[in-house]
Amino acid sequence: MKNMTFTTVLLCILFMPFFISSCTDKIDEHYEEPEWLKGSAWEVLEDRGNYSLFLQAVELAGFKPIMEGKSILTVMAPDDTAFSAYLEKHGYSDISEINLDELKKVIGFHLLYYSYNKNKLVNFRPEGDLITDEEMNKNAGLYYKFRTRSSNVPTMEVEASTGKRRMVYHLDRFIPVFSYRFWDTKKLDAASNYTYFYPNSTWKGTGGFNVSNAAVSEYEILADNGYVYIVDQVIEPLETIYTQLESNENYSIFFNLYNENTTYTYDATLSKDFGAALGADSLFIHTHGTSLPAIAVEWYSTKYSDVANNASKAYSVFAPSDVAMNNFFDNYWEKGGYESLDDVDDLAMKYMLNQFIYEDGIAFPDEITSGKVKNMYDMVFNFDPSKVTDKSMCVNGVFYGLNTIDTPILFASVVGPAFRNKDCNYYLYMLDGTGLITAYSSQDTKYVLLVPTNEQIESEDIYLRTYADGSKLQQETEDGLVDVSSSVMRTIVNIHTATGVDGLKTNGTQVLATQTGFNYWYVKDGKITSSAAYNQILEPDNNVEPFSEFTEVKNGNDNWNNGRTYMYSGTALFQAQEGDGLQHKLSVCNDNRYVYYQFAQLLQKAGMVMSSNYIFGLAGASHVIGFIPTNEAISTAIAAGQIPGMDATGAVTSSSQLRQYLLSYFIRDRENALISYPYPGSAMKSSTYVTASGKSLTYTDSGSLLSIMVDGKVANVISDYNFFPFAFDDGCFQLIDTVL
């Protein structure tokens, strides 16, 4: 047994070298560099021999380690001929003459983060490749921007509102890759739309793509650490729209007005990742508040994880030149009482600036001429792109310079006077506070608008006050200054708005329903009042004339594009009806000078007054409509013994009978669909309604007269008050000429 063991061990020792040799061969074979690996991106270009200038620039800019394999990447490489042309174009005799920061910016723009094959650059999918063919073809090519290693050095800027110095971090540039799928999806001609922004380049992307200003001459060269693409030009780094505007003095007015809204937003992630290396505790992003797009920021979204938006979205800015801005001021704001562009209200100017921004991506010339490009207020950008001399592709969108501009659709709408007139700018803040401005620019609705002056709004102790963070409407109260709530502003705006009519009559009478339910304007012979103000004439001691003169306000010699706008005289602001309602008025009336005194006395005698605010049979209804006989008609009927439940002396003989009789003068929304109070031409149509007593009431609107009928007895609404209903929150009444 021992001999066998010894023999076995001896044989193993003798044959061990052969085993080791065999294993070594297999290991070498396994780890042998495959033939398809060509070396790093640096080595691939170095082996080709015609990229020495580009590689020299890469090394000087400090990017050689990542080219050699420290990181995966995609390289857009110009050959020596292309790089020499770039040096000559910019007046350099040698790469060493280029400022190092500028060189980093240029070379970094050729180095994309991550490794992209041709298919991914043609049709990048932010959701990944594990998607269906249908999903793959959705918005194909429109995720066209890719992050590069090009960025500007941080800048130190002074925050105007605080005087503090802020270190602004500039994010890596995204490079646009315009593939044939991009143009196919947009249904645009590739060559003409591409060369519009790149007139010194040629579209050669059929079946592939152009990379910003460069065409690709060779695709998808595989390297150990990514892909290399050969391009025919050095790719010029794109700047932000903000930088383009800043560098062109022809747009200084637009730029300076835009820049007045500058804010510096602290970025915790950037501060943590890069602050220490830059010697700063805090890093900021240069934005322009919440109401204007951040055209100074390289990325659409500053969130690194927001790949889809950063790859697809951009801004188009159609900046009016200084000449265009001055002409607009002369023809618009100066006529509204402003003395200069600097004098124009900040909110009006923010809306003005926003008129010239398209937030849904790059707008190409063919899209503009087809009328597809509209701003958020539905304004079509109507100009001839072929006549635009200043235009540029930017890292965050495109810039067009306009030498002439039309009045923006919002500024030419019925709310135009709030934008134009200096003495109406309080109302602009109300419109803005309600979020209704966009609705008022709609061309689908015709409006009639009353625009109150600042003085009229101040009559309610509402004032516009300016603070470091902007202006806002505030109201004087017993507790001091409080911000005017959006609900209060909406109520004021709605009571000044009507629809469904062409305008206000200057002769005769007219009733217009406002946007505040059951509140109206009453027009008589060129004067106007609100239903709430009109109710004052019910008061026996009233000496106030409820009607005010009104004047139409036009857009120069033209009407506003979606209706008519008026201003009314006086210092009081039109208000919605509030406070004591119809039931209260009837419950507490004991003064025989009121036009409804006799009817109120009948209610009391019938035991129907339950409190100072409720009447038996009417409580619980949101709205009631009463047809109340005049005092004279009731007195005559009592004397004639015509009131059921009451004798000729006015004594009650049956309270229940009298109650049922009086309820026949009311219709409630519990039994009837009441959408309007009655007046000639109102939305309350001629029909049979159910009274509070259960009887049928036939209401007839002839267009000029009103009448009712119960149990065959007809009564006519008297014309003494021009058929204007006395309207309250809980109901209204019309006076009729006889009892039923």
Coordinates of C-alpha atoms in Angstrom, one line a residue, residues 204-506:
K204 CA -24.5 65.5 -44.4
G205 CA -26.5 63.6 -41.8
T206 CA -28.7 61.5 -44.1
G207 CA -28.9 58.1 -42.4
G208 CA -26.8 59.6 -39.6
F209 CA -26.3 63.0 -38.0
N210 CA -24.5 66.3 -37.8
V211 CA -23.0 67.3 -34.5
S212 CA -23.7 71.0 -34.0
N213 CA -21.7 72.8 -36.7
A214 CA -19.8 69.6 -37.8
A215 CA -20.6 66.9 -40.2
V216 CA -19.6 63.3 -39.5
S217 CA -17.2 61.7 -42.0
E218 CA -16.7 58.4 -40.2
Y219 CA -19.0 56.8 -37.6
E220 CA -18.6 54.5 -34.6
I221 CA -14.9 53.7 -34.4
L222 CA -14.6 51.3 -31.5
A223 CA -12.1 52.0 -28.8
D224 CA -11.4 50.2 -25.4
N225 CA -13.2 53.0 -23.6
G226 CA -15.9 54.2 -26.0
Y227 CA -16.5 55.3 -29.5
V228 CA -14.7 57.8 -31.8
Y229 CA -16.5 59.7 -34.5
I230 CA -14.5 61.7 -37.1
V231 CA -15.9 65.2 -37.8
D232 CA -15.1 67.7 -40.5
Q233 CA -14.8 70.8 -38.3
V234 CA -13.8 71.7 -34.8
I235 CA -17.1 72.0 -33.0
E236 CA -17.5 75.5 -31.7
P237 CA -18.8 75.6 -28.1
L238 CA -22.3 77.0 -27.8
E239 CA -23.1 79.7 -25.3
T240 CA -26.3 80.3 -23.4
I241 CA -29.1 82.6 -24.9
Y242 CA -28.2 85.0 -22.0
T243 CA -24.6 85.2 -23.2
Q244 CA -25.7 85.8 -26.8
L245 CA -28.0 88.6 -25.7
E246 CA -25.3 90.1 -23.5
S247 CA -22.8 90.2 -26.3
N248 CA -25.0 92.0 -28.8
E249 CA -25.6 95.7 -28.0
N250 CA -28.6 95.8 -30.4
Y251 CA -30.6 94.0 -27.8
S252 CA -29.4 95.8 -24.7
I253 CA -32.9 97.1 -23.7
F254 CA -34.4 93.6 -23.8
F255 CA -31.3 92.1 -22.0
N256 CA -31.2 94.7 -19.3
L257 CA -35.0 94.5 -18.6
Y258 CA -34.7 90.7 -18.5
N259 CA -31.6 90.9 -16.2
E260 CA -33.4 93.1 -13.7
N261 CA -35.2 89.9 -12.7
T262 CA -31.9 88.1 -11.9
T263 CA -31.9 85.8 -8.8
Y264 CA -29.2 83.6 -7.5
T265 CA -30.4 80.2 -6.5
Y266 CA -28.3 78.2 -4.0
D267 CA -27.5 74.7 -5.1
A268 CA -26.8 72.3 -2.2
T269 CA -25.5 69.5 -4.5
L270 CA -23.0 71.7 -6.4
S271 CA -21.9 73.3 -3.1
K272 CA -21.2 69.9 -1.6
D273 CA -19.5 68.4 -4.6
F274 CA -17.4 71.3 -5.9
G275 CA -17.5 74.1 -3.3
A276 CA -14.4 73.0 -1.3
A277 CA -12.3 72.7 -4.5
L278 CA -13.3 76.2 -5.5
G279 CA -12.8 77.7 -2.0
A280 CA -16.5 78.5 -1.6
D281 CA -19.0 77.4 1.0
S282 CA -21.9 78.1 -1.3
L283 CA -22.4 77.8 -5.1
F284 CA -25.3 79.4 -6.9
I285 CA -27.1 79.1 -10.2
H286 CA -27.9 82.3 -12.1
T287 CA -31.7 82.3 -12.7
H288 CA -34.4 84.9 -13.4
G289 CA -37.0 84.3 -10.8
T290 CA -40.1 82.1 -11.1
S291 CA -41.8 84.1 -13.8
L292 CA -39.1 84.1 -16.5
P293 CA -37.2 81.1 -18.0
A294 CA -33.6 80.6 -16.8
I295 CA -31.9 81.5 -20.0
A296 CA -28.5 82.0 -18.2
V297 CA -28.5 78.3 -17.1
E298 CA -26.9 75.8 -19.4
W299 CA -29.4 73.0 -18.6
Y300 CA -33.1 73.1 -18.9
S301 CA -33.3 71.4 -15.5
T302 CA -30.5 71.6 -12.9
K303 CA -31.3 68.1 -11.7
Y304 CA -28.7 65.6 -12.9
S305 CA -31.4 62.8 -12.8
D306 CA -33.7 64.7 -15.2
V307 CA -32.2 63.2 -18.3
A308 CA -35.3 63.3 -20.5
N309 CA -35.9 67.1 -20.1
N310 CA -32.2 68.0 -20.4
A311 CA -31.9 65.9 -23.5
S312 CA -35.0 67.2 -25.3
K313 CA -36.1 70.6 -24.0
A314 CA -34.9 74.1 -24.8
Y315 CA -36.0 77.7 -25.1
S316 CA -36.5 79.9 -28.2
V317 CA -36.1 83.6 -27.5
F318 CA -37.4 86.1 -30.1
A319 CA -35.7 89.2 -28.7
P320 CA -36.9 92.6 -29.9
S321 CA -34.1 95.0 -30.8
D322 CA -33.6 98.3 -29.1
V323 CA -35.4 100.0 -32.1
A324 CA -38.3 97.6 -31.8
M325 CA -38.6 98.1 -28.0
N326 CA -38.5 101.9 -28.3
N327 CA -41.1 101.9 -31.1
F328 CA -43.4 99.7 -29.0
F329 CA -43.1 102.1 -26.0
D330 CA -43.9 105.1 -28.2
N331 CA -47.0 103.4 -29.6
Y332 CA -48.3 101.7 -26.5
W333 CA -47.0 102.6 -23.0
E334 CA -46.4 106.2 -23.7
K335 CA -50.1 106.6 -24.6
G336 CA -51.0 105.0 -21.2
G337 CA -49.1 107.7 -19.2
Y338 CA -45.7 106.1 -18.8
E339 CA -42.7 108.4 -19.3
S340 CA -40.1 105.8 -20.2
L341 CA -39.4 102.1 -20.4
D342 CA -37.8 102.3 -16.9
D343 CA -41.1 103.8 -15.7
V344 CA -43.2 100.8 -16.9
D345 CA -44.6 98.6 -14.1
D346 CA -42.4 95.6 -13.4
L347 CA -45.3 93.1 -13.7
A348 CA -46.3 94.5 -17.0
M349 CA -42.7 94.3 -18.2
K350 CA -42.4 90.6 -17.1
Y351 CA -45.4 89.8 -19.1
M352 CA -44.0 91.7 -22.0
L353 CA -40.7 89.8 -21.8
N354 CA -42.6 86.4 -21.6
Q355 CA -44.4 87.2 -24.9
F356 CA -41.2 86.6 -26.8
I357 CA -40.3 83.2 -25.3
Y358 CA -41.2 79.8 -26.7
E359 CA -40.7 77.1 -24.0
D360 CA -41.4 74.0 -26.1
G361 CA -38.0 73.6 -27.7
I362 CA -36.0 75.0 -30.6
A363 CA -38.2 76.8 -33.1
F364 CA -36.9 76.3 -36.7
P365 CA -37.8 78.6 -39.5
D366 CA -40.2 76.2 -41.3
E367 CA -42.1 75.8 -38.0
I368 CA -42.4 79.5 -37.7
T369 CA -43.6 80.2 -41.2
S370 CA -46.2 77.4 -40.8
G371 CA -47.7 79.1 -37.7
K372 CA -46.9 76.2 -35.4
V373 CA -44.9 78.3 -32.9
K374 CA -47.0 80.0 -30.3
N375 CA -46.2 81.4 -26.9
M376 CA -48.1 80.4 -23.7
Y377 CA -50.8 83.1 -24.5
D378 CA -51.5 81.5 -27.9
M379 CA -49.7 84.2 -29.8
V380 CA -48.3 83.0 -33.1
F381 CA -44.8 84.3 -33.8
N382 CA -45.5 86.0 -37.1
F383 CA -42.3 87.1 -38.8
D384 CA -40.3 86.2 -41.8
P385 CA -37.2 84.1 -40.6
S386 CA -35.4 84.8 -43.8
K387 CA -35.2 88.5 -42.9
V388 CA -33.7 87.9 -39.5
T389 CA -30.0 88.9 -39.4
D390 CA -29.2 88.0 -35.8
K391 CA -29.8 84.4 -35.0
S392 CA -27.8 81.7 -33.3
M393 CA -28.0 78.2 -31.9
C394 CA -27.3 78.2 -28.2
V395 CA -26.5 75.6 -25.6
N396 CA -30.0 76.0 -24.1
G397 CA -32.0 76.9 -27.2
V398 CA -32.0 79.4 -30.0
F399 CA -32.0 83.2 -30.3
Y400 CA -33.8 85.2 -33.0
G401 CA -33.4 89.0 -33.1
L402 CA -36.5 91.0 -34.3
N403 CA -36.3 94.5 -35.6
T404 CA -40.0 95.0 -35.6
I405 CA -42.8 93.5 -33.4
D406 CA -46.5 93.5 -33.4
T407 CA -48.5 94.2 -30.2
P408 CA -48.5 90.9 -28.4
I409 CA -51.9 89.2 -28.4
L410 CA -52.3 89.5 -24.6
F411 CA -51.5 93.2 -24.7
A412 CA -54.0 93.7 -27.4
S413 CA -56.8 91.8 -25.6
V414 CA -59.5 93.3 -23.4
V415 CA -57.1 93.5 -20.4
G416 CA -54.8 95.7 -22.5
P417 CA -55.6 98.9 -20.5
A418 CA -54.3 97.2 -17.3
F419 CA -51.0 96.6 -19.1
R420 CA -50.9 99.9 -20.9
N421 CA -52.3 102.5 -18.5
K422 CA -50.3 103.6 -15.6
D423 CA -53.4 104.5 -13.6
C424 CA -54.8 101.0 -14.0
N425 CA -51.8 98.9 -13.0
Y426 CA -53.4 97.8 -9.7
Y427 CA -56.0 95.9 -11.7
L428 CA -53.1 94.1 -13.5
Y429 CA -51.9 92.7 -10.2
M430 CA -55.5 91.6 -9.5
L431 CA -55.7 89.8 -12.8
D432 CA -52.3 88.2 -12.1
G433 CA -53.3 87.2 -8.6
T434 CA -56.4 85.4 -9.8
G435 CA -54.5 83.4 -12.5
L436 CA -57.1 84.6 -15.1
I437 CA -54.8 86.6 -17.4
T438 CA -54.4 83.7 -19.9
A439 CA -58.2 83.2 -20.0
Y440 CA -58.6 86.9 -20.9
S441 CA -56.2 86.6 -23.9
S442 CA -58.3 83.8 -25.4
Q443 CA -59.7 84.4 -28.8
D444 CA -62.5 81.9 -28.2
T445 CA -64.5 84.2 -26.0
K446 CA -65.8 87.7 -26.5
Y447 CA -65.5 89.8 -23.3
V448 CA -66.9 93.1 -22.1
L449 CA -64.7 94.4 -19.4
L450 CA -64.8 97.3 -17.0
V451 CA -61.3 98.3 -15.9
P452 CA -61.2 100.2 -12.6
T453 CA -58.6 102.8 -11.9
N454 CA -56.1 102.7 -9.1
E455 CA -58.1 105.4 -7.3
Q456 CA -61.3 103.3 -7.4
I457 CA -59.4 100.3 -6.0
E458 CA -57.9 102.5 -3.3
S459 CA -61.4 103.4 -2.2
E460 CA -61.5 100.0 -0.6
D461 CA -58.2 100.7 1.2
I462 CA -56.3 98.5 -1.2
Y463 CA -52.9 99.8 -2.2
L464 CA -49.9 98.5 -4.2
R465 CA -46.8 98.4 -2.1
T466 CA -43.3 97.6 -3.2
Y467 CA -40.8 95.5 -1.2
A468 CA -37.4 94.0 -1.9
D469 CA -39.0 90.9 -3.3
G470 CA -41.5 92.7 -5.5
S471 CA -44.8 94.6 -5.4
K472 CA -48.1 93.3 -4.1
L473 CA -51.6 94.5 -3.2
Q474 CA -52.3 95.0 0.4
Q475 CA -55.3 96.2 2.3
E476 CA -55.6 98.3 5.4
T477 CA -57.5 96.4 8.1
E478 CA -58.1 96.8 11.9
D479 CA -55.2 94.4 12.3
G480 CA -52.9 96.3 10.0
L481 CA -51.7 95.6 6.5
V482 CA -52.7 92.2 5.1
D483 CA -52.1 90.8 1.6
V484 CA -55.2 90.9 -0.6
S485 CA -56.3 87.3 -1.0
S486 CA -56.8 85.7 -4.4
S487 CA -60.5 85.1 -3.6
V488 CA -61.0 88.9 -2.9
M489 CA -59.2 89.7 -6.1
R490 CA -61.2 87.2 -8.1
T491 CA -64.5 88.6 -6.8
I492 CA -63.4 92.1 -7.9
V493 CA -62.3 90.8 -11.3
N494 CA -65.4 88.8 -11.9
I495 CA -67.8 91.7 -11.0
H496 CA -66.0 93.7 -13.7
T497 CA -66.4 91.1 -16.4
A498 CA -69.3 90.1 -18.7
T499 CA -69.6 87.9 -21.7
G500 CA -72.2 87.1 -24.4
V501 CA -72.8 90.7 -25.6
D502 CA -71.1 92.9 -28.1
G503 CA -70.7 95.9 -25.8
L504 CA -72.5 98.6 -23.7
K505 CA -75.4 100.5 -25.1
T506 CA -75.2 104.3 -25.1

